[in-house]
XYZ file of C-alpha atoms in Angstrom:
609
model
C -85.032 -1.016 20.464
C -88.323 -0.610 19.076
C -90.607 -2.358 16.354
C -89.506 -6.053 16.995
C -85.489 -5.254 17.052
C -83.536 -6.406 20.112
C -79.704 -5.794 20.158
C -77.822 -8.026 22.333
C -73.904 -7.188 23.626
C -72.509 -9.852 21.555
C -69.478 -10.803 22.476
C -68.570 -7.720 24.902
C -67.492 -5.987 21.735
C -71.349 -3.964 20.883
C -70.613 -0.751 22.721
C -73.779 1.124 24.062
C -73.088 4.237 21.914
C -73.216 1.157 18.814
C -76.837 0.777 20.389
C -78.057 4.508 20.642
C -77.011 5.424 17.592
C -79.124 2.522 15.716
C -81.728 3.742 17.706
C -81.540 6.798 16.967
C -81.686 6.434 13.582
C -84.573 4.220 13.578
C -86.624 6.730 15.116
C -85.796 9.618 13.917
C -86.770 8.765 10.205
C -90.542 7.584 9.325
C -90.487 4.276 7.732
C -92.266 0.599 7.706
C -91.531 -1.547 10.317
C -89.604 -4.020 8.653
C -87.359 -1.119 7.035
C -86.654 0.265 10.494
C -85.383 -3.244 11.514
C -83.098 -3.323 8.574
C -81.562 0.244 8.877
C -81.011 -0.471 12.639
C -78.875 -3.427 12.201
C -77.089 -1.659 9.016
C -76.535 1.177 11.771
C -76.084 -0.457 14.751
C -73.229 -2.954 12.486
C -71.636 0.186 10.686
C -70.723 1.575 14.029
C -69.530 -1.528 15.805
C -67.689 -2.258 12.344
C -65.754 1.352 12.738
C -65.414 0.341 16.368
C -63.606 -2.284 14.698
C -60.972 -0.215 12.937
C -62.836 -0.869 9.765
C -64.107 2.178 7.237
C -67.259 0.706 6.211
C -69.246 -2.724 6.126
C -68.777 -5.291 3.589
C -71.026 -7.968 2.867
C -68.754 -9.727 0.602
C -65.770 -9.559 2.669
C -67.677 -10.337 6.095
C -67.344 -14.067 6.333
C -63.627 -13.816 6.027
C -63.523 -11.461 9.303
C -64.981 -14.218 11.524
C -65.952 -11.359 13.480
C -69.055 -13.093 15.919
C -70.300 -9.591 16.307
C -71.015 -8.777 13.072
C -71.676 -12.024 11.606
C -74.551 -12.344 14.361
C -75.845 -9.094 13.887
C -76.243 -8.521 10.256
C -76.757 -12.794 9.653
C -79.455 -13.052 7.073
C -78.847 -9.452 5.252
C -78.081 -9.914 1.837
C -76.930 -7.319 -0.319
C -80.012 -7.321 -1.945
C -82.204 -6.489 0.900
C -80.171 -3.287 0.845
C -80.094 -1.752 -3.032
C -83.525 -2.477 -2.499
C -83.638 0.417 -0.280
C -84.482 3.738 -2.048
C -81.714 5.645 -3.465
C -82.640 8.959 -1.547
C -83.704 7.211 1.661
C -84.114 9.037 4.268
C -81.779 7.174 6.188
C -79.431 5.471 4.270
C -79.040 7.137 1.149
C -77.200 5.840 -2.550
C -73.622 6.898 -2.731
C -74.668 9.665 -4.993
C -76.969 11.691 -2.282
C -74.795 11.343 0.855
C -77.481 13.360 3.155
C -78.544 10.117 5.535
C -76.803 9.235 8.317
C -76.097 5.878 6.436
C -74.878 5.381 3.269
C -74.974 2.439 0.551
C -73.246 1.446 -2.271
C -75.754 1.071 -5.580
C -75.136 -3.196 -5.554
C -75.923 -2.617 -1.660
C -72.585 -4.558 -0.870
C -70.997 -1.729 1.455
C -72.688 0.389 4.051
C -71.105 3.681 5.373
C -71.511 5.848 8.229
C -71.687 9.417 6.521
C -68.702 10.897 7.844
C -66.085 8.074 6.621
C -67.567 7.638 3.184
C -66.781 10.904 2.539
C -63.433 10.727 3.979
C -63.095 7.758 1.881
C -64.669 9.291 -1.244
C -62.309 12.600 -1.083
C -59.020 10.403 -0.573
C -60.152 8.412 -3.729
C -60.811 11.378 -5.755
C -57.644 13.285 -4.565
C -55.092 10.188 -5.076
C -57.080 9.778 -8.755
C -56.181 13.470 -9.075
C -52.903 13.289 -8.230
C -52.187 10.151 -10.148
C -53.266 11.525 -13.520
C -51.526 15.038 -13.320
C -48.927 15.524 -16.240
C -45.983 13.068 -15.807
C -42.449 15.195 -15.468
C -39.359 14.574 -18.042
C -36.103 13.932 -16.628
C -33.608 16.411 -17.743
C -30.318 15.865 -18.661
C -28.583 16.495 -15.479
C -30.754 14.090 -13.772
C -30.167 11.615 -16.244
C -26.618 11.996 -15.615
C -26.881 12.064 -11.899
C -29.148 9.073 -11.634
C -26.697 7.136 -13.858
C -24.363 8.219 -11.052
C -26.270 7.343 -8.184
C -26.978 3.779 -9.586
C -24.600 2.167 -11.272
C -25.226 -0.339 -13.674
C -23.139 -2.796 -11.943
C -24.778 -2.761 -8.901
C -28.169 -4.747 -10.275
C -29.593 -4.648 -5.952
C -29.915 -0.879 -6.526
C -32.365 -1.240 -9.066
C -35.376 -1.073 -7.309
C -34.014 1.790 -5.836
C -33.932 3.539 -9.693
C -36.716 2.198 -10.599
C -38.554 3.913 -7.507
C -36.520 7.172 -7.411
C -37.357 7.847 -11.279
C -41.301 6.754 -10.570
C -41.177 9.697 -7.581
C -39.366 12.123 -9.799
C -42.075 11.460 -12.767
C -45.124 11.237 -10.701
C -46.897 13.591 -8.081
C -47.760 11.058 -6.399
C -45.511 7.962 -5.412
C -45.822 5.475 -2.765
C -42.511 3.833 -1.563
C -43.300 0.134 0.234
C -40.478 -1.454 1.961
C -39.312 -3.409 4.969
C -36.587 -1.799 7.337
C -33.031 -1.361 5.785
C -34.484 -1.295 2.166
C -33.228 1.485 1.318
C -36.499 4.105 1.620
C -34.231 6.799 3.379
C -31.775 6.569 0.192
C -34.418 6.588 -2.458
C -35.673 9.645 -0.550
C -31.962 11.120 -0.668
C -32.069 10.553 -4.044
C -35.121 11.952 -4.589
C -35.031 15.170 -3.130
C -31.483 15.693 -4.797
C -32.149 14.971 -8.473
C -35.122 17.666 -7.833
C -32.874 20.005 -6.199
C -30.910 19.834 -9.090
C -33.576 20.882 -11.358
C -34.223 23.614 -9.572
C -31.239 24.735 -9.570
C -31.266 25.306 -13.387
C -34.181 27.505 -12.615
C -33.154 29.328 -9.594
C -36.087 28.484 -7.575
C -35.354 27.069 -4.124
C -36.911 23.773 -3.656
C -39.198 23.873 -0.583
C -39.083 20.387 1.235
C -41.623 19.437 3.998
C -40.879 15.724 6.015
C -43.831 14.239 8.323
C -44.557 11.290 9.656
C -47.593 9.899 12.332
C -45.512 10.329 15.595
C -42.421 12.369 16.925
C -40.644 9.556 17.039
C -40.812 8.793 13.402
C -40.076 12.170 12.308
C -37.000 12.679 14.493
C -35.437 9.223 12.692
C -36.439 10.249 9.636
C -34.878 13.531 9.819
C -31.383 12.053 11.204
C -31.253 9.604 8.636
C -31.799 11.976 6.122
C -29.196 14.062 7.187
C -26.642 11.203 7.704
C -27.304 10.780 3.497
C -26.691 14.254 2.940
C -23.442 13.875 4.654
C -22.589 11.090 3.347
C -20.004 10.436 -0.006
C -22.687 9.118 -2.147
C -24.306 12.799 -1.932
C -21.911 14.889 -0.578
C -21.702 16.740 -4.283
C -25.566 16.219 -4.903
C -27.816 17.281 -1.520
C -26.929 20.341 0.256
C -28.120 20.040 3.521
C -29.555 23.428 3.719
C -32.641 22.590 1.404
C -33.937 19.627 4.015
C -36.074 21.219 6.507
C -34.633 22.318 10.321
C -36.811 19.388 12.029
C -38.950 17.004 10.573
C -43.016 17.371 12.122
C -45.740 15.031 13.511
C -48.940 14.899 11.081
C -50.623 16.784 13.904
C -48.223 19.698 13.726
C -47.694 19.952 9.813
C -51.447 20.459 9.600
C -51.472 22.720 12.549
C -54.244 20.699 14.714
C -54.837 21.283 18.263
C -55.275 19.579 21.399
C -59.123 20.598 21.288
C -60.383 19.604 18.205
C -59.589 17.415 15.373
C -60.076 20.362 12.586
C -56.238 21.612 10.690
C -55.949 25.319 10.366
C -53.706 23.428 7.266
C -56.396 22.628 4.490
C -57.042 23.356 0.555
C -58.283 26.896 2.071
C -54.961 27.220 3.781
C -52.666 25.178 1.918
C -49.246 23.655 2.952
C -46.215 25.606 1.862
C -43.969 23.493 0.305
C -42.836 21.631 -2.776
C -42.498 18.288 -2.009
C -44.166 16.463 1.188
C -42.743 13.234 2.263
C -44.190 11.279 4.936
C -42.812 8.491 6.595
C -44.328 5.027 8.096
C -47.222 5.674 5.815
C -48.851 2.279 7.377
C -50.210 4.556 10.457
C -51.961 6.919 9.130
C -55.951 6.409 9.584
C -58.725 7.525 6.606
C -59.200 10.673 8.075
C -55.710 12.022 8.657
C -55.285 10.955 5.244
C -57.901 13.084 3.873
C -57.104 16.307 5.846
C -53.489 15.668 4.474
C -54.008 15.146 1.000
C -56.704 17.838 0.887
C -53.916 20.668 3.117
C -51.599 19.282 -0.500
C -51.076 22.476 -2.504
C -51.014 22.112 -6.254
C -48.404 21.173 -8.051
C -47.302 19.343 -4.965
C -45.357 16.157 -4.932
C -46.407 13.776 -2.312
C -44.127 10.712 -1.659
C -45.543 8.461 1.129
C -43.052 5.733 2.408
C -43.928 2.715 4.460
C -44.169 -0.419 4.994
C -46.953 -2.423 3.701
C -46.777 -5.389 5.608
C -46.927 -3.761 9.065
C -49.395 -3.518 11.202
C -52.344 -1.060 10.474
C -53.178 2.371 11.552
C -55.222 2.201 15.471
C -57.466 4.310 14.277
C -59.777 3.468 11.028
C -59.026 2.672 7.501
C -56.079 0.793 6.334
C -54.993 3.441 3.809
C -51.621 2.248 2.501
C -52.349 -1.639 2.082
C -55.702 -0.198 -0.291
C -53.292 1.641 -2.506
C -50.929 -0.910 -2.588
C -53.085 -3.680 -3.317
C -55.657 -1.576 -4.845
C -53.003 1.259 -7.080
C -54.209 0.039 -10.610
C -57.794 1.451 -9.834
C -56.735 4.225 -8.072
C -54.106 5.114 -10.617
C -51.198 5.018 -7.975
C -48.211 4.517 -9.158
C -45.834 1.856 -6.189
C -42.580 1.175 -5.604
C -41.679 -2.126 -3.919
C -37.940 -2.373 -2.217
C -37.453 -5.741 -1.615
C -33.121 -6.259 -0.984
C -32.200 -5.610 2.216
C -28.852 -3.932 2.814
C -29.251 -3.497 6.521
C -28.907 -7.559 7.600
C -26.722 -8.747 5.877
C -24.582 -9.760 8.105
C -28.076 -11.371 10.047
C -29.881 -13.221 7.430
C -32.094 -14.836 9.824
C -33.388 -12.183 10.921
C -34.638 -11.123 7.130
C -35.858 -14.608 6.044
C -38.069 -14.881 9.553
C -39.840 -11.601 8.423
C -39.988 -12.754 5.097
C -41.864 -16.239 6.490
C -44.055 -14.501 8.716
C -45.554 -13.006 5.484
C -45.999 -16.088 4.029
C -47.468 -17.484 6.793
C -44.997 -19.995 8.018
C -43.409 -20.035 11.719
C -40.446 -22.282 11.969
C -40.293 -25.204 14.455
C -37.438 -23.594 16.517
C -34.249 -21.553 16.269
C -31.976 -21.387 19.019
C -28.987 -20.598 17.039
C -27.443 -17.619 15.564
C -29.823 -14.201 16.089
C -32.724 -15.868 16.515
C -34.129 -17.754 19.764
C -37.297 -19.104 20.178
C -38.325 -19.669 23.947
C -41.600 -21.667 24.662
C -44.145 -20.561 27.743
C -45.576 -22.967 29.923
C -49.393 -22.039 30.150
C -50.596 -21.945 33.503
C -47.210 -21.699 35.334
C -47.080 -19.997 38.935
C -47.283 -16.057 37.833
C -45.598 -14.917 41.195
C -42.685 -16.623 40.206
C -40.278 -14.554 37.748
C -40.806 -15.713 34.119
C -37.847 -16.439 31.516
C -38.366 -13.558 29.561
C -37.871 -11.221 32.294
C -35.022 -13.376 34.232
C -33.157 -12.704 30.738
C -34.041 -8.994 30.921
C -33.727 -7.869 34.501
C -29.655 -7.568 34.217
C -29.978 -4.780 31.293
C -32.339 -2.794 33.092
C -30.133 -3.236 36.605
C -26.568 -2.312 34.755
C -28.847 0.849 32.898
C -29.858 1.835 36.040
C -26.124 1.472 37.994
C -25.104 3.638 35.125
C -27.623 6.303 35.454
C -26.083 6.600 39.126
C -22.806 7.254 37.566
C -20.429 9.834 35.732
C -20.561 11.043 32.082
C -22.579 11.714 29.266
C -26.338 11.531 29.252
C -26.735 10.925 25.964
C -24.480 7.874 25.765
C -27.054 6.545 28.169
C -29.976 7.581 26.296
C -28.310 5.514 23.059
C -28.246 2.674 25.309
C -32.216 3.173 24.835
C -31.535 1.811 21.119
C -29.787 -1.213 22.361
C -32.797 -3.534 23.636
C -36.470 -3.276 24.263
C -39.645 -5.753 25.686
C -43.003 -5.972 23.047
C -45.733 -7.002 23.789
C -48.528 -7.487 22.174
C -51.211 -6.681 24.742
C -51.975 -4.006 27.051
C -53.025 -5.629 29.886
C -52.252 -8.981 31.784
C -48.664 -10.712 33.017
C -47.651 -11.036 29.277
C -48.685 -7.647 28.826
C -47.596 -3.881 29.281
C -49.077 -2.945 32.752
C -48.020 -6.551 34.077
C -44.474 -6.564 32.847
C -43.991 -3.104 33.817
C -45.292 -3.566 37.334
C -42.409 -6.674 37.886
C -40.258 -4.346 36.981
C -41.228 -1.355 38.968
C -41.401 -3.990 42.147
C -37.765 -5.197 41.379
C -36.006 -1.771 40.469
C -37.931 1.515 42.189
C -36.751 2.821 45.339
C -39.936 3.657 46.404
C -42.312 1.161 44.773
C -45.679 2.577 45.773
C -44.607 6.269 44.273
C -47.206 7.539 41.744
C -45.951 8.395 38.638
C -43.073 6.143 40.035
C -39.671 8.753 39.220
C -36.002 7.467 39.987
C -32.712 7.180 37.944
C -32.718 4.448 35.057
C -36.337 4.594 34.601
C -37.059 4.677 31.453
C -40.185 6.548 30.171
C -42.812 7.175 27.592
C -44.480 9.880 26.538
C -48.700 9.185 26.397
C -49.756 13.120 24.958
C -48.055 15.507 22.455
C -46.641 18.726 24.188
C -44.971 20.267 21.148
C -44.065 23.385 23.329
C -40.947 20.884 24.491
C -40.567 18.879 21.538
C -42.154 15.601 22.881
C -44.579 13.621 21.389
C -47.000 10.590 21.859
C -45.017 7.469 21.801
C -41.344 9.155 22.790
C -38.948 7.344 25.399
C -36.493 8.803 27.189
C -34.727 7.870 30.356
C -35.119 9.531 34.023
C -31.513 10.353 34.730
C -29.637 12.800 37.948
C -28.388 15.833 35.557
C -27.168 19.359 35.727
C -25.444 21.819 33.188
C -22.167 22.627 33.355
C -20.467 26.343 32.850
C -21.756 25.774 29.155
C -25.109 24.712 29.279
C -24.263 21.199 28.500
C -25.587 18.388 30.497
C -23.494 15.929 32.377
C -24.883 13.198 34.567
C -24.826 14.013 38.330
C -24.462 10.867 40.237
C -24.052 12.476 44.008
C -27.582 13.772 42.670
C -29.249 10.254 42.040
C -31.613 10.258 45.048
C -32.400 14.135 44.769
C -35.492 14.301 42.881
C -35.330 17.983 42.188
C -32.316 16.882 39.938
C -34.030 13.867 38.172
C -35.111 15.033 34.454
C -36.918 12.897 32.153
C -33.884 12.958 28.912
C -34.510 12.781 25.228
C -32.845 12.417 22.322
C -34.355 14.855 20.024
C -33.990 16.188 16.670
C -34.030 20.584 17.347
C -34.482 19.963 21.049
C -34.118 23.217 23.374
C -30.893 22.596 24.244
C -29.742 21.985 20.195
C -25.924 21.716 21.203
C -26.337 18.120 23.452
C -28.927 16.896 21.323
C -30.998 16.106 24.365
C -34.160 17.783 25.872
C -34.379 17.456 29.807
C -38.042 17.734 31.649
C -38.563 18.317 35.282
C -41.334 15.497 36.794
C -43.776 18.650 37.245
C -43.440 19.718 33.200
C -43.740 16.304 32.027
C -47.057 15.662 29.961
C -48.882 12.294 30.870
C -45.938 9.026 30.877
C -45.755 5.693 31.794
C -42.894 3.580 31.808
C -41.306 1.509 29.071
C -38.995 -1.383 30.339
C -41.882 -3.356 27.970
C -43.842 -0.934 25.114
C -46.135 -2.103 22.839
C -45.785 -3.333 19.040
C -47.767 -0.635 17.587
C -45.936 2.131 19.703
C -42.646 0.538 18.210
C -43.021 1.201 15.030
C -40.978 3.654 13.679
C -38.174 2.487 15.618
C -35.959 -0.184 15.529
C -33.501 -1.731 18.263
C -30.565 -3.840 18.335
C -32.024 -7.052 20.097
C -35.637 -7.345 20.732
C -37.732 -9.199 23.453
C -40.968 -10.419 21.907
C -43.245 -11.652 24.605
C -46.285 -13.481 23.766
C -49.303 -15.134 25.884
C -48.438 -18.190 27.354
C -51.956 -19.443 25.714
C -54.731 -18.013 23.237
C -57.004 -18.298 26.360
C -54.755 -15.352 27.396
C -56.588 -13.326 24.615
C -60.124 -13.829 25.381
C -61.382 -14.830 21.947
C -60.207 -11.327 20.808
C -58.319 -11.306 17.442
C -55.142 -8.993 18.444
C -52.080 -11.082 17.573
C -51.665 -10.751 13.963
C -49.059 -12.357 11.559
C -48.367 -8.319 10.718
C -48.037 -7.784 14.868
C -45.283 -10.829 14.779
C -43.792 -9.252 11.317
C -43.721 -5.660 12.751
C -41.934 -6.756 16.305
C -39.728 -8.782 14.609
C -38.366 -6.054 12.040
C -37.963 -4.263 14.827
C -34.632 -6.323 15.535
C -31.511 -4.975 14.022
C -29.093 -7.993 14.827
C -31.103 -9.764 17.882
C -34.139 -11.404 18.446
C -36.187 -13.458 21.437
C -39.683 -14.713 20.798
C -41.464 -15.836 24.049
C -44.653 -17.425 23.766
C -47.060 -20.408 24.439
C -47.219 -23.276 22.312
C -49.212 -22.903 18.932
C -49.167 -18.806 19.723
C -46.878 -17.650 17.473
C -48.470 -20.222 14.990
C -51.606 -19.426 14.869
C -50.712 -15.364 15.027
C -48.723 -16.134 11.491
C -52.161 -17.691 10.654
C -54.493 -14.573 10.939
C -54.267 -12.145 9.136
C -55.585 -8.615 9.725
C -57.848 -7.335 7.368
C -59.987 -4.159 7.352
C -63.120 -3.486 5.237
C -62.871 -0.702 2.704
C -64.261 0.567 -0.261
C -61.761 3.220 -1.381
C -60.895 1.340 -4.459
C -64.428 0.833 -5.327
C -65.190 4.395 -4.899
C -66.871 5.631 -8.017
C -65.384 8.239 -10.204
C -66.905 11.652 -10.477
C -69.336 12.273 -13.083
């Protein structure tokens, strides 16, 4: 770097594109050489910092990041150094004139890269929009209905009212709560009470449901239905105004493999009524702006989450800023706090709820709950607890893949248990776990993909032309159809891998009547395989006892930030009635102890003149 700048890779975590894009800008523009020093650590620190998941810098919010990165590379810039740069600067320009490659906030505390702050400015401008459109009146019907719904005797359920008659008042609502909270109701409720209005003007109501991943959308769309069916709507939500099949983000807004731009956008609006998306917490800033600007007007958009989970992997943390931020951005939020799924498993609910606060307990080896401690440094050739204690489901899953009956009662078996991890790579990690496993349970160990019966799989790349999706797991299993195209296991098939088919449960799957969708090896889009998955591909789904293994010792991380107190409260809400937390001592302790926290400025993002 020219002019008297140097940049370093500090800490491993500067990539080189970080450094030829600060260079870049430096030289392209004509400026003093102190000003080029400045704009190429602003540049050089705005693209690490999106590197970093985050959507722009922030002075003021830096020193809580203890990022060593940043901190070392912007050290002794003030905020002042950089308002005192000229509003139409050629290269970093006043949020007002966005036509630099950098751009600054007028009190110089935030920097952007171009791109993102407008991302950031159009989802502020569009939820501001949204938030102050004309509030609807509840007609008499849904007065009466709602009264229905939620009795007055049942005081649990009123968060539920209090959030259903926000989302029927607003177009804009965001739903925030933990697993068994009752989001899938509210939504029930929701799109029945506007049904009902609709019918009183013979319009059809036109319902779209979305969420990040297949996954997500498939559970969303089953629960759904399950409501529809059940007594508490039976008489309210016909089932033929929810939509056949629920769609990834990717699909609603009709992007392709090749490029990240929606044929879905306010040129080419969505057709629909309402849009409700699911697990709100994963979507990024920019999938967030492409969907709210593909929202057709008078749209209702209800986003549901959970605001405690982790993040999206991509940039911008888009549902925690209008949670915590909804009073400047004029959002209105729901919070559903009781939890009707654990009640019989407490435990489970007040561990979640300590994690949040910050608090790990000193053990639990009693009731749901066990807490196993690592020994750092132990012999890694020799099998570890956590996968002594798992082997035996993975063995009896695969005996009974080599056996008579139903696939799918094998696939539900899917549901029943499940390794996290919090890292990718290492013993305690997903390659590492899943390579024990591989070397205790394949046939043929050094196959490539490995492909036998009980292997259980995920999916790494969409391939909508067979219904599976990024983040999918299904189970390699000896089928073949009988006389009416159903499938039934084939177990005197089991070592014939012409008859092994990758299974799925899926919602409007090819072959609709089994529920199931069955790929051949040579159709199957890129896979790996899932005896351990990660937290963030877990989300969305939840499993009746969960594994959570941890490092054996924060030297397993490397100095790198990645276990979170919302990675411990996301694995551990994945847990329906079991959970096992393996780690080293202090891990889990000092995981509850950090929290993640991403740099934005899309509540400070000025109104339009």
């Amino acid at each position: 770097m020219s002019d008297g700048y140097t940049s370093t890779l500090l800490g491993g975590r500067t990539r080189s594109l970080n450094r030829y894009f600060a260079d870049w800008v430096s030289k392209r523009f004509d400026m003093p050489v102190e000003t080029r020093e400045l704009i190429a650590r602003l540049a050089e620190a705005s693209s690490l910092a999106l590197q970093l998941k985050h959507s722009c810098l922030d002075l003021a919010q830096l020193p809580a990041l203890a990022e060593p990165a940043l901190t070392e590379l912007l050290g002794d810039v003030d905020a002042a150094q950089i308002a005192a740069l000229a509003p139409d600067h050629a290269a970093v320009s006043c949020e007002r004139a966005t036509r630099a490659p950098l751009v600054r906030s007028a009190d110089g505390r935030r920097v952007w890269l171009q791109k993102y702050f407008l991302f950031e400015n159009a989802v502020a401008h569009r939820i501001r929009t949204l938030g102050a459109a004309p509030v609807s009146v509840l007609n008499a019907a849904q007065q009466e209905a709602l009264a229905t719904l939620y009795p007055a005797q049942e005081p649990a359920a009123s968060s539920q009212r209090r959030a259903t008659e926000m989302a029927l008042r607003q177009r804009l609502s965001v739903i925030s709560g933990g697993p068994g909270t009752g989001k899938t109701w509210t939504v029930a409720a929701v799109v029945a009470l506007l049904q009902l209005a609709d019918r009183q003007t013979q319009q059809p109501l036109k319902v779209a449901l979305a969420a990040p991943t297949g996954k997500a959308a498939n559970r969303m769309m089953e629960s759904l239905r399950n409501a529809a069916h059940s007594e508490r709507f039976r008489d309210l939500l016909a089932t033929d105004v929810l939509p056949d099949k629920a769609s990834t983000l990717h699909a609603l807004l009709a992007i392709g493999y090749d490029t990240v731009k929606p044929r879905r956008d306010a040129q080419n609006p969505l057709d629909c009524d309402v849009l409700i998306v699911d697990e709100a917490s994963m979507i990024d800033l920019p999938m967030m702006a492409r969907l709210l600007a593909a929202l057709p007007d008078p749209a209702r958009l209800l986003l549901l989450g959970d605001q405690e989970q982790l993040s999206s992997v991509e940039a911008g943390g888009v549902l925690a800023d209008l949670c915590a931020g909804h009073e400047a951005l004029g959002v209105p939020v729901a919070v559903l706090e009781h939890n009707y799924r654990n009640r019989d498993q407490p435990e489970l609910q007040a561990l979640a709820g300590a994690v949040n606060q910050g608090l790990w307990p000193a053990a639990a080896s009693a009731g749901p709950i066990r807490l196993h401690e690592l020994v750092s440094g132990a012999n890694e050739r020799a099998a570890p607890p956590w996968f002594e204690a798992a082997l035996p489901h993975y063995e009896q899953l695969q005996q009974a893949a080599c056996a008579s009956g139903n696939p799918l009662e094998l696939l539900s078996q899917l549901q029943k248990f499940q390794l996290l991890c919090a890292l990718r790579e290492g013993p305690a990690g997903v390659s590492g776990i899943n390579a024990r496993f591989l070397t205790a349970l394949a046939p043929d160990r050094f196959a490539n993909p490995p492909w036998f019966a009980g292997l259980p799989v995920m999916v790494l790349r969409n391939d909508r032309a067979r219904g599976l999706f990024n983040g999918d797991v299904g189970l390699v299993l000896p089928v073949q159809q009988d006389t009416s195209g159903h499938w039934q296991l084939a177990p005197n098939r089991a070592h014939d891998v012409s008859a092994l088919r990758a299974c799925f449960p899926l919602a409007g799957a090819s072959d609709r009547e089994a529920g199931m969708e069955a790929v051949k090896r040579a159709q199957m889009p890129p896979f790996e395989p899932a005896f351990a998955i990660t937290v963030h591909k877990s989300q969305g789904s939840e499993y009746e006892r969960v594994s959570l293994v941890l490092p054996d010792s924060p030297e397993r991380l490397g100095g790198r930030q990645l276990l979170s107190r919302e990675l411990l409260y996301t694995g551990i809400t994945r847990a329906r009635s079991g959970l096992d937390v393996w780690a080293g001592s202090g891990v889990a302790e000092a995981a509850c102890a950090q929290r993640t926290h991403r740099m934005s400025g899309l509540t400070e993002q000025p109104h339009d003149e």
